[in-house]
Amino acid sequence: MKRVLCLLSVAFGINSILYQRGIYPAETFTRVTQYDMSLQLTTDAMLKNYLTNVISQLKEWLFDCTVQKLVVVITCLETNEVLERWQFDIECDKTAKESSAPREKSIKAIQEEIRSVIRQITATVTFLPLLETACAFDLLIYTDKDLEVPEQWEESGPQLIDQSEEVRLRSFTTTIHKVKSMVAYKRTNST
Amino acid sequence: MDDMEDDTTIFSTLKSFKSLISCPDRSLLETEPAYGRSDLQKLYTKRVELEEAAERVRSHTSMLQLTQEKQQMELSHKRARIELEKEAHSSTRDLQREIDRNRELLLKIRRLEEREEKANQALNEQTENNKVLKRNLEELHKKANEKDRKLTEADQMISELNDETRRLNQKIQIQESKFSTQNLEIQALQEQLDVQRKKYQDVSQRYHNLQSSHSISTESELKMKELERRLALQEQDSVIVKNMKSEMARLPELEREIKRLREENTFLRETKENNSLLKEETEGLRRKLERVERVMEEKLKAELEKEKLEQELQAWENIGQAAGLNISIRSVEKARAELLPEIAQLRAKAQEEQKKRENQDSLVRRLQKRVLLLTKERDGMRAILESYDSELATSEYSPQLMLRVKEAEDMLQKVQAHNTEMETQLSKAQEEAGTFKLQVQMVTSELEALKEQQVSNTEKNVLATAEEVSSLRQKIEELETERQQLEEQNNILEMRLERHNLQGDYDPVKTKVIHLQMNPTSIAKQQRAEDVEQLRLECQLLRDRIRKIEAGGGVTTDDTTLIIPPSQEILDLRKQMESAELKNQRLKEVFQKKIQEFRTACYVLTGYQIDITMENQYRLTSVYAEHMEDSLLFKSTGPVGSGSMQLLETDFSRTLTGLVDLHLFHQKSIPVFLSAVTIELFSRQTVT
């Protein structure tokens, strides 16, 4: 249950990033109430399909504790430059995987932390520079080197930003995973 | 057919025969030209016979042919007749069909005419559409040109971006190489750090050992000093104890005296209490005395009032007896009756109080006697005590003795406690002194051993140790500085690593980055590339179109406007326009000339230059005007073209008031007026 929470939070986080940054038009999102918060979920079929693919694979890897980071990369289509990187560092407590005894952290506390992370994502819109050109996003996963790459996946570069500013956001912990979030954006010339 | 075959065979035989004839003729002629003519004549006759036979055959054949032909002709005639009849039938049928067709065709023609009209209308519409489409074409051409521009710009941008990407790739490579070198440096530095840390740990351990030994030695010295102090204190305490012991010997005597004094004290305290009780009784008695005295006074007053009241009563009784007022007497008697018990009560009270007073007086006397006795006893006791004090060779009174006794008791207790403490401390100190002596002996033995060791080594070793110590200290300092530098570098590297981690960097040895092949960014990029391709294709198509149009005869000016060759109508219309404009110009010139001529003619003939100043106003200036400004103003009134005029007032007209009155008011004729004016002016001119 708590692992699933971690995944759900990641999915909602990605959706809220896409909605807030305007990668897809706001009309393609519907409002959903969860964790006592209203969250925006996409209705675009292709996007949903893509997200379910990634998240189902991520679930496996989370279970095996082979995932190190999950990155949402936003690139400008005209110039092919990376404009923003939302990075989620996942630290896995491997010992907890084997023991089946329930830990002490309550589900409510975890939900509260996830809520605060999503609120923080919404709040970061105030200081992030505007995305004026048409943009597309990509999901990168940092895994252990010896992991077997499944069929539809391929290796890629880290897609770093040239001249970036970084901001650390809140982290939240389930009993098994600790997720640290941060956002890096391209420094604009006016700043 | 058989006839034909026979004919052919006949023909073939004829041919062969002819050939035979010809050949031998030739052969005969060629080979034997010298033979005699007889042969020739025979031959000739043969030939003639043959020819006649041939001709007969021919004629026979021709006869046969003709007969055959005749038969064939007859057959054909018959056939032709049959066929003609058939054809006639068929032609009749065809005629009927054609008549029907004609009707149908007429109908079709009507429909087609209608369609033609519709087609004409459609044609007109289509021409209009064509015009519209031409306009659209023009617009599209413009758009195409704009798109061309954009495409060129896009191409430029793409080339620039390619260059930039190349530069960036180069930069990335350079930075990657730098990063790898930095990683190597970091590893080397980390190894150095580890080595240095080990050295530092060894040195620090040695330092700690040295410090511990120093501290142990200082602690032992301190303990020695403390022990010496304690010994001194204990000697002092022992002296005090001896004094105290001597004083302790006096204790039993003091205890006896104390007992006696205590008994006397209790007795004195009881007497004090009795004294206090007696004092209180005396005070109470005094108060009672006072109250009794007051009561006595009140009693005296009451007796006086009673006497007064008795006198009044007697008076009242006299008055009553005199006047006979029984009622007043009764009231007075009532009052008297009321007063009597009160008087009795008062008397009883007074008696009681007298008795009390007597008792109290007696008590007072007794108390005073007791007091006297007690004072005498006290004096006696004081004398005893003084005697006791004198016996003890002290001249102080009892309270100070008591204080001294108390002090002595306190001192006793303190001394006892102090004694016990001192005894315990003595025991502890003796034990500690014993242990410290042992430790001191150990330390001294160690020191002696160390000294012996140092002594056993040569003098150089002493120096060497000193040198070693100094060198170690220098090493320690150097290592400390190195450690600080390494710590700073470590901090900087950690900051860089943190920064890189935030930026998304990773260790290629341990991690790798993967993503789905079909991800939105790649899809978007593909779509963009496709869009660009489509735009390029469109551009090319438009460019081809433009080239074709140019080849068709258009002229391009500034690459934006494309002038399609104008149609004939437009050219005709333009020509008409030009001709019309020319006509207009010519007409205008002609009009101007005519007007000028007319005006000059009017001026010359009438003697007035007529100008139209405003719409309905006419200004006339005479030829013989004395000044240039002299003019008459006329205004046309009434509808246009009616000709009715009115004279307006001017400076010049005021000078001609007589003429105005005469000709305009009376005669109502403007031409006469005008002519009169000219005459007047002319006369003026000629005269002056």
PDB file of N, CA, C and O in Angstrom, chain A residues 118-161:
ATOM      1  N   ILE A 118       3.200  18.489  -3.620  1.00  0.00           N
ATOM      2  CA  ILE A 118       2.445  18.926  -4.806  1.00  0.00           C
ATOM      3  C   ILE A 118       2.115  20.413  -4.681  1.00  0.00           C
ATOM      4  O   ILE A 118       2.126  21.156  -5.672  1.00  0.00           O
ATOM      5  N   ARG A 119       1.854  20.860  -3.446  1.00  0.00           N
ATOM      6  CA  ARG A 119       1.626  22.291  -3.266  1.00  0.00           C
ATOM      7  C   ARG A 119       2.869  23.079  -3.612  1.00  0.00           C
ATOM      8  O   ARG A 119       2.779  24.169  -4.200  1.00  0.00           O
ATOM      9  N   GLN A 120       4.012  22.514  -3.245  1.00  0.00           N
ATOM     10  CA  GLN A 120       5.241  23.236  -3.540  1.00  0.00           C
ATOM     11  C   GLN A 120       5.482  23.309  -5.037  1.00  0.00           C
ATOM     12  O   GLN A 120       5.965  24.319  -5.549  1.00  0.00           O
ATOM     13  N   ILE A 121       5.162  22.239  -5.745  1.00  0.00           N
ATOM     14  CA  ILE A 121       5.295  22.269  -7.201  1.00  0.00           C
ATOM     15  C   ILE A 121       4.424  23.387  -7.768  1.00  0.00           C
ATOM     16  O   ILE A 121       4.842  24.125  -8.655  1.00  0.00           O
ATOM     17  N   THR A 122       3.212  23.519  -7.213  1.00  0.00           N
ATOM     18  CA  THR A 122       2.344  24.582  -7.715  1.00  0.00           C
ATOM     19  C   THR A 122       2.934  25.941  -7.401  1.00  0.00           C
ATOM     20  O   THR A 122       2.808  26.873  -8.182  1.00  0.00           O
ATOM     21  N   ALA A 123       3.573  26.049  -6.246  1.00  0.00           N
ATOM     22  CA  ALA A 123       4.110  27.342  -5.844  1.00  0.00           C
ATOM     23  C   ALA A 123       5.338  27.733  -6.637  1.00  0.00           C
ATOM     24  O   ALA A 123       5.621  28.921  -6.787  1.00  0.00           O
ATOM     25  N   THR A 124       6.073  26.748  -7.144  1.00  0.00           N
ATOM     26  CA  THR A 124       7.292  27.109  -7.862  1.00  0.00           C
ATOM     27  C   THR A 124       6.993  27.863  -9.148  1.00  0.00           C
ATOM     28  O   THR A 124       7.877  28.496  -9.708  1.00  0.00           O
ATOM     29  N   VAL A 125       5.756  27.797  -9.625  1.00  0.00           N
ATOM     30  CA  VAL A 125       5.422  28.477 -10.875  1.00  0.00           C
ATOM     31  C   VAL A 125       5.720  29.968 -10.764  1.00  0.00           C
ATOM     32  O   VAL A 125       6.012  30.640 -11.745  1.00  0.00           O
ATOM     33  N   THR A 126       5.663  30.490  -9.532  1.00  0.00           N
ATOM     34  CA  THR A 126       5.841  31.933  -9.377  1.00  0.00           C
ATOM     35  C   THR A 126       7.245  32.384  -9.740  1.00  0.00           C
ATOM     36  O   THR A 126       7.426  33.466 -10.275  1.00  0.00           O
ATOM     37  N   PHE A 127       8.242  31.534  -9.464  1.00  0.00           N
ATOM     38  CA  PHE A 127       9.573  32.054  -9.739  1.00  0.00           C
ATOM     39  C   PHE A 127      10.226  31.433 -10.951  1.00  0.00           C
ATOM     40  O   PHE A 127      11.282  31.859 -11.370  1.00  0.00           O
ATOM     41  N   LEU A 128       9.593  30.429 -11.541  1.00  0.00           N
ATOM     42  CA  LEU A 128      10.187  29.840 -12.724  1.00  0.00           C
ATOM     43  C   LEU A 128       9.956  30.744 -13.918  1.00  0.00           C
ATOM     44  O   LEU A 128       8.907  31.364 -14.027  1.00  0.00           O
ATOM     45  N   PRO A 129      10.925  30.832 -14.843  1.00  0.00           N
ATOM     46  CA  PRO A 129      10.719  31.686 -16.027  1.00  0.00           C
ATOM     47  C   PRO A 129       9.649  31.116 -16.921  1.00  0.00           C
ATOM     48  O   PRO A 129       9.426  29.906 -16.958  1.00  0.00           O
ATOM     49  N   LEU A 130       8.972  31.998 -17.674  1.00  0.00           N
ATOM     50  CA  LEU A 130       7.864  31.595 -18.524  1.00  0.00           C
ATOM     51  C   LEU A 130       8.360  30.709 -19.655  1.00  0.00           C
ATOM     52  O   LEU A 130       9.441  30.923 -20.196  1.00  0.00           O
ATOM     53  N   LEU A 131       7.561  29.730 -19.999  1.00  0.00           N
ATOM     54  CA  LEU A 131       7.841  28.917 -21.173  1.00  0.00           C
ATOM     55  C   LEU A 131       7.025  29.477 -22.311  1.00  0.00           C
ATOM     56  O   LEU A 131       5.831  29.224 -22.422  1.00  0.00           O
ATOM     57  N   GLU A 132       7.678  30.278 -23.155  1.00  0.00           N
ATOM     58  CA  GLU A 132       6.914  30.996 -24.167  1.00  0.00           C
ATOM     59  C   GLU A 132       6.780  30.202 -25.440  1.00  0.00           C
ATOM     60  O   GLU A 132       5.831  30.363 -26.184  1.00  0.00           O
ATOM     61  N   THR A 133       7.768  29.330 -25.724  1.00  0.00           N
ATOM     62  CA  THR A 133       7.717  28.583 -26.979  1.00  0.00           C
ATOM     63  C   THR A 133       7.058  27.228 -26.732  1.00  0.00           C
ATOM     64  O   THR A 133       6.888  26.816 -25.598  1.00  0.00           O
ATOM     65  N   ALA A 134       6.745  26.553 -27.818  1.00  0.00           N
ATOM     66  CA  ALA A 134       6.138  25.233 -27.698  1.00  0.00           C
ATOM     67  C   ALA A 134       7.163  24.260 -27.126  1.00  0.00           C
ATOM     68  O   ALA A 134       8.307  24.244 -27.564  1.00  0.00           O
ATOM     69  N   CYS A 135       6.753  23.486 -26.121  1.00  0.00           N
ATOM     70  CA  CYS A 135       7.682  22.593 -25.440  1.00  0.00           C
ATOM     71  C   CYS A 135       7.140  21.174 -25.424  1.00  0.00           C
ATOM     72  O   CYS A 135       5.933  20.959 -25.540  1.00  0.00           O
ATOM     73  N   ALA A 136       8.063  20.243 -25.273  1.00  0.00           N
ATOM     74  CA  ALA A 136       7.670  18.843 -25.076  1.00  0.00           C
ATOM     75  C   ALA A 136       8.448  18.314 -23.892  1.00  0.00           C
ATOM     76  O   ALA A 136       9.454  18.892 -23.494  1.00  0.00           O
ATOM     77  N   PHE A 137       7.950  17.212 -23.294  1.00  0.00           N
ATOM     78  CA  PHE A 137       8.608  16.707 -22.105  1.00  0.00           C
ATOM     79  C   PHE A 137       9.054  15.273 -22.342  1.00  0.00           C
ATOM     80  O   PHE A 137       8.596  14.598 -23.280  1.00  0.00           O
ATOM     81  N   ASP A 138       9.950  14.805 -21.467  1.00  0.00           N
ATOM     82  CA  ASP A 138      10.438  13.441 -21.550  1.00  0.00           C
ATOM     83  C   ASP A 138      10.698  12.965 -20.133  1.00  0.00           C
ATOM     84  O   ASP A 138      11.041  13.759 -19.265  1.00  0.00           O
ATOM     85  N   LEU A 139      10.526  11.671 -19.886  1.00  0.00           N
ATOM     86  CA  LEU A 139      10.786  11.106 -18.569  1.00  0.00           C
ATOM     87  C   LEU A 139      12.044  10.262 -18.649  1.00  0.00           C
ATOM     88  O   LEU A 139      12.108   9.314 -19.435  1.00  0.00           O
ATOM     89  N   LEU A 140      13.052  10.624 -17.837  1.00  0.00           N
ATOM     90  CA  LEU A 140      14.283   9.838 -17.783  1.00  0.00           C
ATOM     91  C   LEU A 140      14.342   9.125 -16.443  1.00  0.00           C
ATOM     92  O   LEU A 140      13.902   9.647 -15.431  1.00  0.00           O
ATOM     93  N   ILE A 141      14.882   7.943 -16.438  1.00  0.00           N
ATOM     94  CA  ILE A 141      15.018   7.181 -15.188  1.00  0.00           C
ATOM     95  C   ILE A 141      16.490   6.822 -15.035  1.00  0.00           C
ATOM     96  O   ILE A 141      17.100   6.236 -15.945  1.00  0.00           O
ATOM     97  N   TYR A 142      17.058   7.171 -13.892  1.00  0.00           N
ATOM     98  CA  TYR A 142      18.439   6.807 -13.576  1.00  0.00           C
ATOM     99  C   TYR A 142      18.403   5.490 -12.818  1.00  0.00           C
ATOM    100  O   TYR A 142      17.805   5.411 -11.751  1.00  0.00           O
ATOM    101  N   THR A 143      19.026   4.455 -13.351  1.00  0.00           N
ATOM    102  CA  THR A 143      18.989   3.135 -12.701  1.00  0.00           C
ATOM    103  C   THR A 143      20.408   2.625 -12.504  1.00  0.00           C
ATOM    104  O   THR A 143      21.381   3.242 -12.939  1.00  0.00           O
ATOM    105  N   ASP A 144      20.491   1.484 -11.830  1.00  0.00           N
ATOM    106  CA  ASP A 144      21.800   0.848 -11.669  1.00  0.00           C
ATOM    107  C   ASP A 144      22.338   0.433 -13.020  1.00  0.00           C
ATOM    108  O   ASP A 144      21.593   0.098 -13.944  1.00  0.00           O
ATOM    109  N   LYS A 145      23.682   0.413 -13.077  1.00  0.00           N
ATOM    110  CA  LYS A 145      24.317   0.187 -14.358  1.00  0.00           C
ATOM    111  C   LYS A 145      24.030  -1.202 -14.906  1.00  0.00           C
ATOM    112  O   LYS A 145      23.915  -1.391 -16.114  1.00  0.00           O
ATOM    113  N   ASP A 146      23.891  -2.148 -13.991  1.00  0.00           N
ATOM    114  CA  ASP A 146      23.791  -3.528 -14.467  1.00  0.00           C
ATOM    115  C   ASP A 146      22.365  -3.941 -14.731  1.00  0.00           C
ATOM    116  O   ASP A 146      22.094  -5.117 -14.951  1.00  0.00           O
ATOM    117  N   LEU A 147      21.436  -2.999 -14.707  1.00  0.00           N
ATOM    118  CA  LEU A 147      20.046  -3.355 -14.918  1.00  0.00           C
ATOM    119  C   LEU A 147      19.817  -3.716 -16.365  1.00  0.00           C
ATOM    120  O   LEU A 147      20.355  -3.099 -17.274  1.00  0.00           O
ATOM    121  N   GLU A 148      18.984  -4.711 -16.578  1.00  0.00           N
ATOM    122  CA  GLU A 148      18.684  -5.129 -17.948  1.00  0.00           C
ATOM    123  C   GLU A 148      17.655  -4.172 -18.539  1.00  0.00           C
ATOM    124  O   GLU A 148      16.591  -3.948 -17.956  1.00  0.00           O
ATOM    125  N   VAL A 149      17.986  -3.614 -19.689  1.00  0.00           N
ATOM    126  CA  VAL A 149      17.103  -2.611 -20.293  1.00  0.00           C
ATOM    127  C   VAL A 149      15.986  -3.335 -21.049  1.00  0.00           C
ATOM    128  O   VAL A 149      16.283  -4.128 -21.939  1.00  0.00           O
ATOM    129  N   PRO A 150      14.738  -3.055 -20.724  1.00  0.00           N
ATOM    130  CA  PRO A 150      13.657  -3.748 -21.429  1.00  0.00           C
ATOM    131  C   PRO A 150      13.575  -3.306 -22.884  1.00  0.00           C
ATOM    132  O   PRO A 150      14.255  -2.389 -23.317  1.00  0.00           O
ATOM    133  N   GLU A 151      12.631  -3.956 -23.612  1.00  0.00           N
ATOM    134  CA  GLU A 151      12.624  -3.807 -25.062  1.00  0.00           C
ATOM    135  C   GLU A 151      12.399  -2.387 -25.534  1.00  0.00           C
ATOM    136  O   GLU A 151      13.105  -1.852 -26.365  1.00  0.00           O
ATOM    137  N   GLN A 152      11.381  -1.780 -25.020  1.00  0.00           N
ATOM    138  CA  GLN A 152      11.000  -0.502 -25.599  1.00  0.00           C
ATOM    139  C   GLN A 152      11.822   0.659 -25.046  1.00  0.00           C
ATOM    140  O   GLN A 152      11.577   1.812 -25.400  1.00  0.00           O
ATOM    141  N   TRP A 153      12.759   0.384 -24.185  1.00  0.00           N
ATOM    142  CA  TRP A 153      13.535   1.443 -23.564  1.00  0.00           C
ATOM    143  C   TRP A 153      14.908   1.505 -24.200  1.00  0.00           C
ATOM    144  O   TRP A 153      15.390   0.507 -24.746  1.00  0.00           O
ATOM    145  N   GLU A 154      15.514   2.687 -24.106  1.00  0.00           N
ATOM    146  CA  GLU A 154      16.858   2.829 -24.643  1.00  0.00           C
ATOM    147  C   GLU A 154      17.645   3.766 -23.744  1.00  0.00           C
ATOM    148  O   GLU A 154      17.073   4.553 -22.967  1.00  0.00           O
ATOM    149  N   GLU A 155      18.935   3.714 -23.886  1.00  0.00           N
ATOM    150  CA  GLU A 155      19.780   4.606 -23.097  1.00  0.00           C
ATOM    151  C   GLU A 155      19.785   5.987 -23.729  1.00  0.00           C
ATOM    152  O   GLU A 155      19.704   6.123 -24.950  1.00  0.00           O
ATOM    153  N   SER A 156      19.912   6.974 -22.874  1.00  0.00           N
ATOM    154  CA  SER A 156      19.992   8.332 -23.411  1.00  0.00           C
ATOM    155  C   SER A 156      20.944   9.130 -22.558  1.00  0.00           C
ATOM    156  O   SER A 156      21.412   8.667 -21.530  1.00  0.00           O
ATOM    157  N   GLY A 157      21.229  10.332 -22.988  1.00  0.00           N
ATOM    158  CA  GLY A 157      22.071  11.204 -22.188  1.00  0.00           C
ATOM    159  C   GLY A 157      21.292  11.799 -21.026  1.00  0.00           C
ATOM    160  O   GLY A 157      20.082  11.670 -20.977  1.00  0.00           O
ATOM    161  N   PRO A 158      21.982  12.437 -20.102  1.00  0.00           N
ATOM    162  CA  PRO A 158      21.290  13.006 -18.961  1.00  0.00           C
ATOM    163  C   PRO A 158      20.495  14.250 -19.306  1.00  0.00           C
ATOM    164  O   PRO A 158      19.691  14.694 -18.512  1.00  0.00           O
ATOM    165  N   GLN A 159      20.733  14.870 -20.460  1.00  0.00           N
ATOM    166  CA  GLN A 159      19.999  16.058 -20.929  1.00  0.00           C
ATOM    167  C   GLN A 159      20.090  17.168 -19.890  1.00  0.00           C
ATOM    168  O   GLN A 159      19.092  17.595 -19.317  1.00  0.00           O
ATOM    169  N   LEU A 160      21.332  17.579 -19.648  1.00  0.00           N
ATOM    170  CA  LEU A 160      21.558  18.622 -18.660  1.00  0.00           C
ATOM    171  C   LEU A 160      21.271  19.982 -19.262  1.00  0.00           C
ATOM    172  O   LEU A 160      21.311  20.148 -20.481  1.00  0.00           O
ATOM    173  N   ILE A 161      21.033  20.920 -18.359  1.00  0.00           N
ATOM    174  CA  ILE A 161      20.758  22.283 -18.792  1.00  0.00           C
ATOM    175  C   ILE A 161      22.081  23.049 -18.817  1.00  0.00           C
ATOM    176  O   ILE A 161      22.884  22.935 -17.887  1.00  0.00           O
TER     177      ILE A 161
END
